[in-house]
XYZ file of N, CA, C and O in Angstrom:
640
model
N -8.532 1.077 -14.540
C -7.521 0.835 -13.522
C -7.053 -0.604 -13.640
O -7.869 -1.498 -13.811
N -5.750 -0.853 -13.540
C -5.250 -2.225 -13.625
C -5.829 -3.071 -12.498
O -6.206 -2.560 -11.453
N -5.864 -4.365 -12.735
C -6.414 -5.240 -11.715
C -5.320 -5.737 -10.775
O -4.200 -5.998 -11.184
N -5.687 -5.859 -9.525
C -4.796 -6.363 -8.485
C -4.673 -7.869 -8.654
O -5.672 -8.542 -8.879
N -3.463 -8.429 -8.568
C -3.348 -9.886 -8.676
C -4.095 -10.574 -7.539
O -4.268 -10.003 -6.463
N -4.513 -11.791 -7.788
C -5.164 -12.569 -6.749
C -4.128 -12.903 -5.683
O -3.075 -13.462 -5.989
N -4.413 -12.545 -4.432
C -3.469 -12.764 -3.341
C -3.938 -13.922 -2.475
O -5.118 -14.032 -2.169
N -2.982 -14.753 -2.075
C -3.284 -15.867 -1.183
C -2.603 -15.614 0.155
O -1.875 -14.630 0.322
N -2.830 -16.517 1.096
C -2.290 -16.352 2.447
C -0.778 -16.145 2.439
O -0.252 -15.314 3.177
N -0.071 -16.874 1.605
C 1.383 -16.742 1.513
C 1.788 -15.323 1.098
O 2.742 -14.753 1.626
N 1.046 -14.730 0.162
C 1.343 -13.373 -0.290
C 1.177 -12.378 0.854
O 2.040 -11.524 1.072
N 0.084 -12.502 1.570
C -0.176 -11.586 2.689
C 0.872 -11.758 3.771
O 1.359 -10.784 4.349
N 1.283 -12.992 4.023
C 2.336 -13.246 5.020
C 3.635 -12.548 4.611
O 4.302 -11.916 5.434
N 4.000 -12.630 3.336
C 5.212 -11.964 2.847
C 5.078 -10.446 2.922
O 6.033 -9.750 3.306
N 3.922 -9.925 2.546
C 3.703 -8.470 2.635
C 3.800 -8.011 4.082
O 4.435 -6.992 4.378
N 3.180 -8.758 4.991
C 3.233 -8.402 6.415
C 4.659 -8.463 6.951
O 5.060 -7.633 7.769
N 5.443 -9.433 6.491
C 6.845 -9.523 6.900
C 7.635 -8.305 6.451
O 8.445 -7.758 7.210
N 7.387 -7.875 5.217
C 8.074 -6.683 4.695
C 7.673 -5.441 5.488
O 8.526 -4.600 5.816
N 6.391 -5.329 5.830
C 5.937 -4.181 6.627
C 6.548 -4.217 8.027
O 6.968 -3.179 8.552
N 6.627 -5.402 8.620
C 7.218 -5.532 9.954
C 8.674 -5.106 9.969
O 9.121 -4.418 10.899
N 9.406 -5.499 8.947
C 10.811 -5.104 8.841
C 10.933 -3.581 8.715
O 11.771 -2.959 9.367
N 10.088 -2.988 7.900
C 10.082 -1.524 7.743
C 9.798 -0.839 9.073
O 10.487 0.116 9.452
N 8.823 -1.325 9.784
C 8.456 -0.718 11.069
C 9.593 -0.821 12.081
O 9.866 0.128 12.816
N 10.252 -1.967 12.120
C 11.368 -2.152 13.067
C 12.525 -1.201 12.780
O 13.108 -0.622 13.683
N 12.858 -1.051 11.512
C 14.025 -0.246 11.152
C 13.755 1.255 11.124
O 14.649 2.040 11.430
N 12.559 1.651 10.770
C 12.289 3.082 10.560
C 11.681 3.786 11.766
O 11.573 5.002 11.767
N 11.242 3.038 12.762
C 10.545 3.581 13.927
C 9.201 4.194 13.559
O 8.660 5.047 14.265
N 8.627 3.751 12.436
C 7.305 4.222 12.025
C 6.239 3.629 12.936
O 6.457 2.609 13.602
N 5.090 4.267 12.967
C 3.980 3.819 13.796
C 3.161 2.742 13.099
O 2.790 1.741 13.700
N 2.872 2.954 11.821
C 2.053 2.009 11.056
C 2.471 2.060 9.596
O 2.955 3.087 9.108
N 2.267 0.943 8.913
C 2.552 0.874 7.480
C 1.422 0.101 6.822
O 0.930 -0.882 7.377
N 1.013 0.550 5.642
C -0.114 -0.048 4.948
C 0.247 -0.339 3.497
O 0.965 0.447 2.881
N -0.270 -1.415 2.979
C -0.250 -1.669 1.541
C -1.681 -1.448 1.088
O -2.616 -2.067 1.617
N -1.849 -0.526 0.145
C -3.186 -0.215 -0.352
C -3.189 -0.309 -1.874
O -2.156 -0.140 -2.514
N -4.353 -0.602 -2.426
C -4.420 -0.572 -3.880
C -4.710 0.867 -4.289
O -5.090 1.710 -3.472
N -4.489 1.172 -5.554
C -4.620 2.554 -6.007
C -6.057 3.054 -6.027
O -6.295 4.242 -6.170
N -6.998 2.137 -5.822
C -8.395 2.533 -5.663
C -8.706 2.953 -4.235
O -9.794 3.432 -3.942
N -7.746 2.773 -3.325
C -7.910 3.208 -1.942
C -8.307 2.114 -0.967
O -8.610 2.399 0.184
N -8.281 0.854 -1.403
C -8.646 -0.239 -0.506
C -7.426 -0.744 0.242
O -6.371 -0.962 -0.333
N -7.601 -0.944 1.537
C -6.553 -1.463 2.402
C -6.359 -2.952 2.125
O -7.307 -3.730 2.230
N -5.151 -3.346 1.763
C -4.845 -4.757 1.504
C -4.328 -5.414 2.773
O -4.802 -6.461 3.182
N -3.331 -4.782 3.407
C -2.818 -5.282 4.679
C -2.111 -4.148 5.401
O -1.759 -3.133 4.785
N -1.910 -4.325 6.706
C -1.246 -3.288 7.484
C -0.419 -3.895 8.587
O -0.634 -5.042 8.963
N 0.510 -3.107 9.082
C 1.325 -3.518 10.209
C 1.491 -2.344 11.149
O 1.309 -1.193 10.764
N 1.817 -2.633 12.385
C 2.058 -1.576 13.361
C 0.847 -1.294 14.218
O -0.074 -2.102 14.313
N 0.872 -0.137 14.842
C -0.190 0.276 15.759
C -1.358 0.838 14.963
O -1.321 1.973 14.497
N -2.403 0.055 14.838
C -3.528 0.486 14.025
C -4.708 1.000 14.850
O -5.625 1.595 14.296
N -4.691 0.778 16.145
C -5.836 1.135 16.984
C -6.108 2.640 17.020
O -7.240 3.067 17.134
N -5.053 3.439 16.918
C -5.233 4.878 17.068
C -5.624 5.580 15.768
O -5.879 6.773 15.758
N -5.691 4.829 14.650
C -6.003 5.436 13.354
C -7.159 4.709 12.688
O -7.338 3.509 12.872
N -7.906 5.417 11.879
C -8.921 4.827 11.015
C -8.210 4.501 9.703
O -8.169 5.318 8.785
N -7.622 3.320 9.629
C -6.776 2.964 8.493
C -7.542 2.813 7.193
O -6.996 3.061 6.114
N -8.811 2.437 7.271
C -9.621 2.324 6.060
C -9.771 3.690 5.400
O -9.596 3.833 4.183
N -10.060 4.691 6.193
C -10.212 6.047 5.662
C -8.864 6.610 5.216
O -8.768 7.248 4.168
N -7.822 6.363 5.994
C -6.479 6.818 5.606
C -6.090 6.212 4.267
O -5.549 6.901 3.397
N -6.374 4.923 4.069
C -6.044 4.260 2.801
C -6.757 4.943 1.632
O -6.141 5.237 0.598
N -8.032 5.207 1.794
C -8.804 5.845 0.719
C -8.281 7.244 0.416
O -8.100 7.620 -0.752
N -8.015 8.013 1.451
C -7.547 9.385 1.254
C -6.112 9.434 0.730
O -5.775 10.295 -0.091
N -5.265 8.518 1.186
C -3.882 8.474 0.689
C -3.863 8.146 -0.800
O -3.107 8.748 -1.571
N -4.698 7.202 -1.223
C -4.767 6.851 -2.647
C -5.285 8.026 -3.471
O -4.766 8.310 -4.562
N -6.283 8.718 -2.960
C -6.818 9.874 -3.673
C -5.781 10.991 -3.757
O -5.628 11.634 -4.803
N -5.059 11.208 -2.678
C -4.012 12.222 -2.667
C -2.910 11.875 -3.657
O -2.410 12.744 -4.386
N -2.539 10.597 -3.706
C -1.500 10.172 -4.652
C -1.991 10.341 -6.092
O -1.232 10.766 -6.964
N -3.251 10.014 -6.350
C -3.813 10.184 -7.697
C -3.794 11.651 -8.099
O -3.461 11.985 -9.249
N -4.118 12.536 -7.165
C -4.062 13.973 -7.456
C -2.630 14.401 -7.752
O -2.378 15.191 -8.671
N -1.683 13.854 -7.010
C -0.271 14.173 -7.231
C 0.191 13.701 -8.606
O 0.947 14.398 -9.286
N -0.261 12.528 -9.024
C 0.085 12.043 -10.363
C -0.462 12.978 -11.445
O 0.196 13.227 -12.452
N -1.655 13.504 -11.227
C -2.243 14.443 -12.180
C -1.452 15.745 -12.213
O -1.189 16.301 -13.283
N -1.044 16.222 -11.045
C -0.211 17.420 -10.980
C 1.099 17.190 -11.727
O 1.578 18.078 -12.440
N 1.672 16.008 -11.594
C 2.923 15.684 -12.293
C 2.763 15.892 -13.796
O 3.631 16.492 -14.442
N 1.669 15.424 -14.354
C 1.471 15.599 -15.795
C 1.279 17.070 -16.157
O 1.725 17.503 -17.220
N 0.669 17.833 -15.275
C 0.452 19.260 -15.547
C 1.741 20.069 -15.547
O 1.820 21.119 -16.168
N 2.759 19.560 -14.835
C 4.050 20.253 -14.806
C 5.083 19.516 -15.656
O 6.286 19.658 -15.450
N 4.598 18.726 -16.595
C 5.430 18.011 -17.569
C 6.381 17.000 -16.949
O 7.474 16.772 -17.449
N 5.974 16.384 -15.866
C 6.717 15.279 -15.260
C 6.030 13.990 -15.691
O 4.810 13.957 -15.816
N 6.802 12.948 -15.901
C 6.165 11.681 -16.239
C 5.440 11.110 -15.031
O 4.385 10.520 -15.159
N 6.021 11.287 -13.857
C 5.367 10.835 -12.633
C 6.109 11.378 -11.412
O 7.292 11.673 -11.472
N 5.382 11.530 -10.337
C 5.982 11.738 -9.030
C 5.832 10.384 -8.332
O 4.756 9.803 -8.350
N 6.878 9.884 -7.727
C 6.816 8.545 -7.160
C 6.373 8.500 -5.707
O 6.083 7.429 -5.192
N 6.314 9.659 -5.047
C 5.909 9.644 -3.645
C 5.376 11.010 -3.234
O 5.598 12.010 -3.917
N 4.682 11.002 -2.103
C 4.236 12.250 -1.477
C 4.564 12.160 0.015
O 4.632 11.078 0.587
N 4.736 13.330 0.603
C 5.094 13.404 2.019
C 4.266 14.524 2.631
O 4.193 15.623 2.079
N 3.622 14.220 3.740
C 2.848 15.223 4.465
C 3.361 15.264 5.894
O 3.357 14.253 6.591
N 3.820 16.450 6.291
C 4.423 16.615 7.608
C 3.426 17.260 8.550
O 2.793 18.264 8.221
N 3.296 16.679 9.738
C 2.425 17.228 10.762
C 3.213 17.580 12.000
O 4.429 17.396 12.058
N 2.515 18.074 13.006
C 3.181 18.421 14.260
C 3.537 17.187 15.078
O 4.577 17.144 15.722
N 2.655 16.169 15.063
C 2.952 14.959 15.830
C 3.137 13.725 14.946
O 3.907 12.842 15.287
N 2.448 13.664 13.827
C 2.577 12.535 12.908
C 2.789 13.026 11.488
O 2.307 14.105 11.118
N 3.491 12.232 10.716
C 3.705 12.531 9.304
C 3.308 11.318 8.491
O 3.151 10.216 9.020
N 3.137 11.530 7.188
C 2.676 10.475 6.292
C 3.541 10.463 5.043
O 3.828 11.515 4.468
N 3.948 9.281 4.648
C 4.715 9.091 3.422
C 3.974 8.066 2.584
O 3.632 6.985 3.068
N 3.686 8.407 1.334
C 3.000 7.495 0.415
C 3.895 7.326 -0.799
O 4.308 8.310 -1.413
N 4.190 6.077 -1.144
C 5.086 5.794 -2.265
C 4.450 4.787 -3.215
O 3.772 3.854 -2.792
N 4.706 4.997 -4.489
C 4.232 4.087 -5.511
C 5.010 2.771 -5.429
O 6.233 2.779 -5.327
N 4.298 1.657 -5.455
C 4.932 0.346 -5.466
C 4.991 -0.176 -6.899
O 6.037 -0.552 -7.396
N 3.855 -0.199 -7.555
C 3.747 -0.645 -8.943
C 2.445 -0.101 -9.504
O 1.856 0.808 -8.915
N 1.967 -0.665 -10.590
C 0.746 -0.132 -11.190
C -0.495 -0.411 -10.357
O -1.549 0.150 -10.595
N -0.390 -1.300 -9.353
C -1.534 -1.675 -8.533
C -1.577 -1.005 -7.169
O -2.648 -0.724 -6.656
N -0.424 -0.850 -6.542
C -0.393 -0.570 -5.106
C 0.484 0.598 -4.697
O 1.382 1.006 -5.422
N 0.198 1.041 -3.486
C 0.961 2.089 -2.820
C 1.365 1.593 -1.436
O 0.664 0.785 -0.830
N 2.493 2.084 -0.962
C 2.917 1.867 0.413
C 2.672 3.167 1.161
O 3.104 4.235 0.710
N 1.961 3.090 2.266
C 1.690 4.265 3.090
C 2.304 4.039 4.458
O 2.079 2.992 5.074
N 3.087 5.003 4.921
C 3.769 4.888 6.208
C 3.377 6.073 7.081
O 3.500 7.229 6.661
N 2.905 5.783 8.271
C 2.582 6.806 9.266
C 3.696 6.746 10.304
O 4.005 5.669 10.825
N 4.287 7.893 10.600
C 5.424 7.897 11.517
C 5.437 9.174 12.349
O 4.870 10.193 11.938
N 6.082 9.135 13.530
C 6.162 10.328 14.367
C 6.901 11.445 13.631
O 7.868 11.192 12.896
N 6.460 12.666 13.814
C 7.090 13.812 13.159
C 8.551 13.968 13.577
O 9.327 14.602 12.867
N 8.920 13.378 14.691
C 10.304 13.463 15.150
C 11.244 12.540 14.371
O 12.457 12.674 14.453
N 10.681 11.595 13.622
C 11.478 10.675 12.811
C 11.746 11.342 11.458
O 10.845 11.935 10.850
N 12.948 11.237 10.983
C 13.337 11.846 9.706
C 12.633 11.170 8.537
O 12.630 9.939 8.437
N 12.070 11.973 7.638
C 11.457 11.410 6.436
C 12.515 10.717 5.581
O 12.230 9.732 4.899
N 13.751 11.183 5.642
C 14.837 10.544 4.912
C 15.044 9.110 5.361
O 15.269 8.213 4.545
N 14.968 8.879 6.674
C 15.111 7.519 7.200
C 13.950 6.646 6.737
O 14.149 5.498 6.331
N 12.757 7.195 6.772
C 11.581 6.437 6.322
C 11.715 6.093 4.838
O 11.492 4.950 4.431
N 12.118 7.063 4.015
C 12.302 6.806 2.582
C 13.375 5.746 2.348
O 13.223 4.884 1.489
N 14.442 5.826 3.096
C 15.547 4.884 2.945
C 15.070 3.451 3.199
O 15.316 2.553 2.399
N 14.412 3.228 4.321
C 13.961 1.883 4.660
C 12.758 1.463 3.804
O 12.568 0.273 3.537
N 11.958 2.420 3.368
C 10.807 2.104 2.517
C 11.242 1.601 1.150
O 10.537 0.794 0.532
N 12.387 2.032 0.667
C 12.855 1.609 -0.659
C 12.979 0.087 -0.734
O 12.526 -0.531 -1.707
N 13.549 -0.516 0.273
C 13.666 -1.990 0.296
C 12.278 -2.622 0.395
O 11.983 -3.602 -0.291
N 11.432 -2.066 1.223
C 10.077 -2.602 1.402
C 9.295 -2.538 0.101
O 8.594 -3.489 -0.251
N 9.429 -1.435 -0.619
C 8.735 -1.291 -1.901
C 9.181 -2.396 -2.861
O 8.349 -3.009 -3.543
N 10.466 -2.685 -2.893
C 10.976 -3.752 -3.743
C 10.418 -5.116 -3.360
O 10.051 -5.919 -4.226
N 10.343 -5.383 -2.053
C 9.808 -6.661 -1.578
C 8.328 -6.802 -1.919
O 7.877 -7.871 -2.350
N 7.565 -5.721 -1.722
C 6.135 -5.752 -2.035
C 5.925 -5.958 -3.531
O 5.113 -6.792 -3.952
N 6.663 -5.209 -4.338
C 6.530 -5.323 -5.794
C 6.862 -6.735 -6.259
O 6.178 -7.298 -7.121
N 7.910 -7.333 -5.687
C 8.300 -8.694 -6.063
C 7.207 -9.698 -5.701
O 6.907 -10.612 -6.480
N 6.596 -9.529 -4.533
C 5.541 -10.460 -4.122
C 4.303 -10.303 -4.996
O 3.662 -11.292 -5.367
N 3.962 -9.070 -5.347
C 2.817 -8.850 -6.234
C 3.084 -9.423 -7.623
O 2.190 -9.995 -8.256
N 4.333 -9.302 -8.090
C 4.700 -9.875 -9.391
C 4.592 -11.400 -9.346
O 4.111 -12.026 -10.300
N 5.025 -12.008 -8.242
C 4.920 -13.458 -8.094
C 3.458 -13.891 -8.076
O 3.097 -14.908 -8.676
N 2.616 -13.116 -7.424
C 1.188 -13.433 -7.386
C 0.571 -13.330 -8.778
O -0.236 -14.172 -9.167
N 0.968 -12.324 -9.514
C 0.433 -12.160 -10.873
C 0.913 -13.293 -11.773
O 0.151 -13.811 -12.584
N 2.164 -13.693 -11.613
C 2.728 -14.782 -12.410
C 2.033 -16.105 -12.097
O 1.808 -16.927 -12.978
N 1.691 -16.311 -10.830
C 1.051 -17.552 -10.396
C -0.320 -17.722 -11.045
O -0.722 -18.815 -11.388
N -1.048 -16.633 -11.189
C -2.397 -16.683 -11.772
C -2.607 -15.444 -12.639
O -3.285 -14.502 -12.231
N -2.009 -15.416 -13.832
C -1.989 -14.202 -14.646
C -3.355 -13.619 -15.020
O -3.503 -12.419 -15.111
N -4.354 -14.435 -15.196
C -5.642 -13.909 -15.640
C -6.680 -13.795 -14.550
O -7.852 -13.572 -14.832
N -6.289 -13.921 -13.288
C -7.298 -13.985 -12.233
C -7.281 -12.782 -11.294
O -7.663 -12.895 -10.150
N -6.848 -11.644 -11.771
C -6.840 -10.459 -10.920
C -8.221 -9.846 -10.803
O -9.182 -10.268 -11.439
N -8.314 -8.813 -9.969
C -9.586 -8.111 -9.829
C -9.342 -6.658 -9.472
O -8.307 -6.295 -8.948
N -10.310 -5.837 -9.821
C -10.258 -4.408 -9.557
C -11.132 -4.132 -8.338
O -12.356 -4.203 -8.417
N -10.510 -3.863 -7.207
C -11.272 -3.640 -5.978
C -12.205 -2.442 -6.072
O -13.225 -2.396 -5.404
N -11.881 -1.475 -6.933
C -12.752 -0.304 -7.043
C -14.085 -0.645 -7.687
O -15.047 0.099 -7.561
N -14.177 -1.805 -8.352
C -15.436 -2.232 -8.966
C -16.266 -3.086 -8.011
O -17.365 -3.517 -8.345
N -15.759 -3.318 -6.813
C -16.444 -4.170 -5.849
C -17.729 -3.515 -5.359
O -17.778 -2.311 -5.109
N -18.760 -4.308 -5.198
C -20.018 -3.846 -4.628
C -19.854 -3.837 -3.107
O -19.859 -4.891 -2.477
N -19.719 -2.660 -2.532
C -19.480 -2.565 -1.092
C -20.663 -3.045 -0.273
O -20.503 -3.477 0.861
N -21.858 -2.989 -0.851
C -23.037 -3.465 -0.130
C -23.034 -4.981 0.006
O -23.546 -5.530 0.979
N -22.413 -5.676 -0.966
C -22.341 -7.129 -0.918
C -21.036 -7.609 -1.549
O -21.009 -8.016 -2.717
N -19.928 -7.600 -0.797
C -18.638 -8.023 -1.350
C -18.429 -9.534 -1.346
O -17.390 -10.022 -1.750
N -19.409 -10.321 -0.898
C -19.216 -11.768 -0.756
C -18.796 -12.468 -2.046
O -18.009 -13.412 -1.971
N -19.278 -12.070 -3.234
C -18.807 -12.781 -4.436
C -17.284 -12.686 -4.619
O -16.671 -13.596 -5.153
N -16.690 -11.612 -4.159
C -15.260 -11.425 -4.307
C -14.450 -12.239 -3.305
O -13.355 -12.696 -3.589
N -15.022 -12.464 -2.116
C -14.281 -13.088 -1.039
C -14.788 -14.488 -0.668
O -14.627 -14.929 0.439
N -15.361 -15.199 -1.594
C -15.804 -16.554 -1.303
C -14.675 -17.544 -1.580
O -13.804 -17.282 -2.411
N -14.691 -18.658 -0.891
C -13.675 -19.689 -1.103
C -13.980 -20.433 -2.392
O -15.140 -20.690 -2.707
N -12.929 -20.785 -3.076
C -13.087 -21.563 -4.310
C -13.247 -23.033 -3.937
O -12.645 -23.519 -2.988
N -14.057 -23.732 -4.722
C -14.206 -25.159 -4.508
C -13.102 -25.906 -5.239
O -12.618 -25.453 -6.272
N -12.711 -27.040 -4.698
C -11.582 -27.801 -5.260
C -11.926 -28.477 -6.558
O -12.931 -28.726 -6.988
């Protein structure tokens, strides 16, 4: 799996700004940036009513299954998945080789509107991730290789 670029506070601030804009325009409930291993990078919106960590893991797994189905039907890739519910729906879209955008929204909101506003957000997220990779090209990491019992080596502050 490709490695996620090293993200700093500025990157997260930009990602959160893009998610906030998406939430304002689309009337979505919550939006998440997750890596393709299923780890939650950042989120916006109403998170109290959802277990976003589990949603991130399951959304990434669902997207991975969809990518496999795409190859089985001779498609190069499917770029998004949509799951419609009675009260809430979910839209997951590919951002780049590292990340996915996941949007939770009321079933009364049109998926077309969510896709429309998500397109700009996907571009903003991809641009910020590209800037992060450019800033430190060799310093990425694969969150799926993280030791969940002791993640401190990954999240320690660097000395000057």
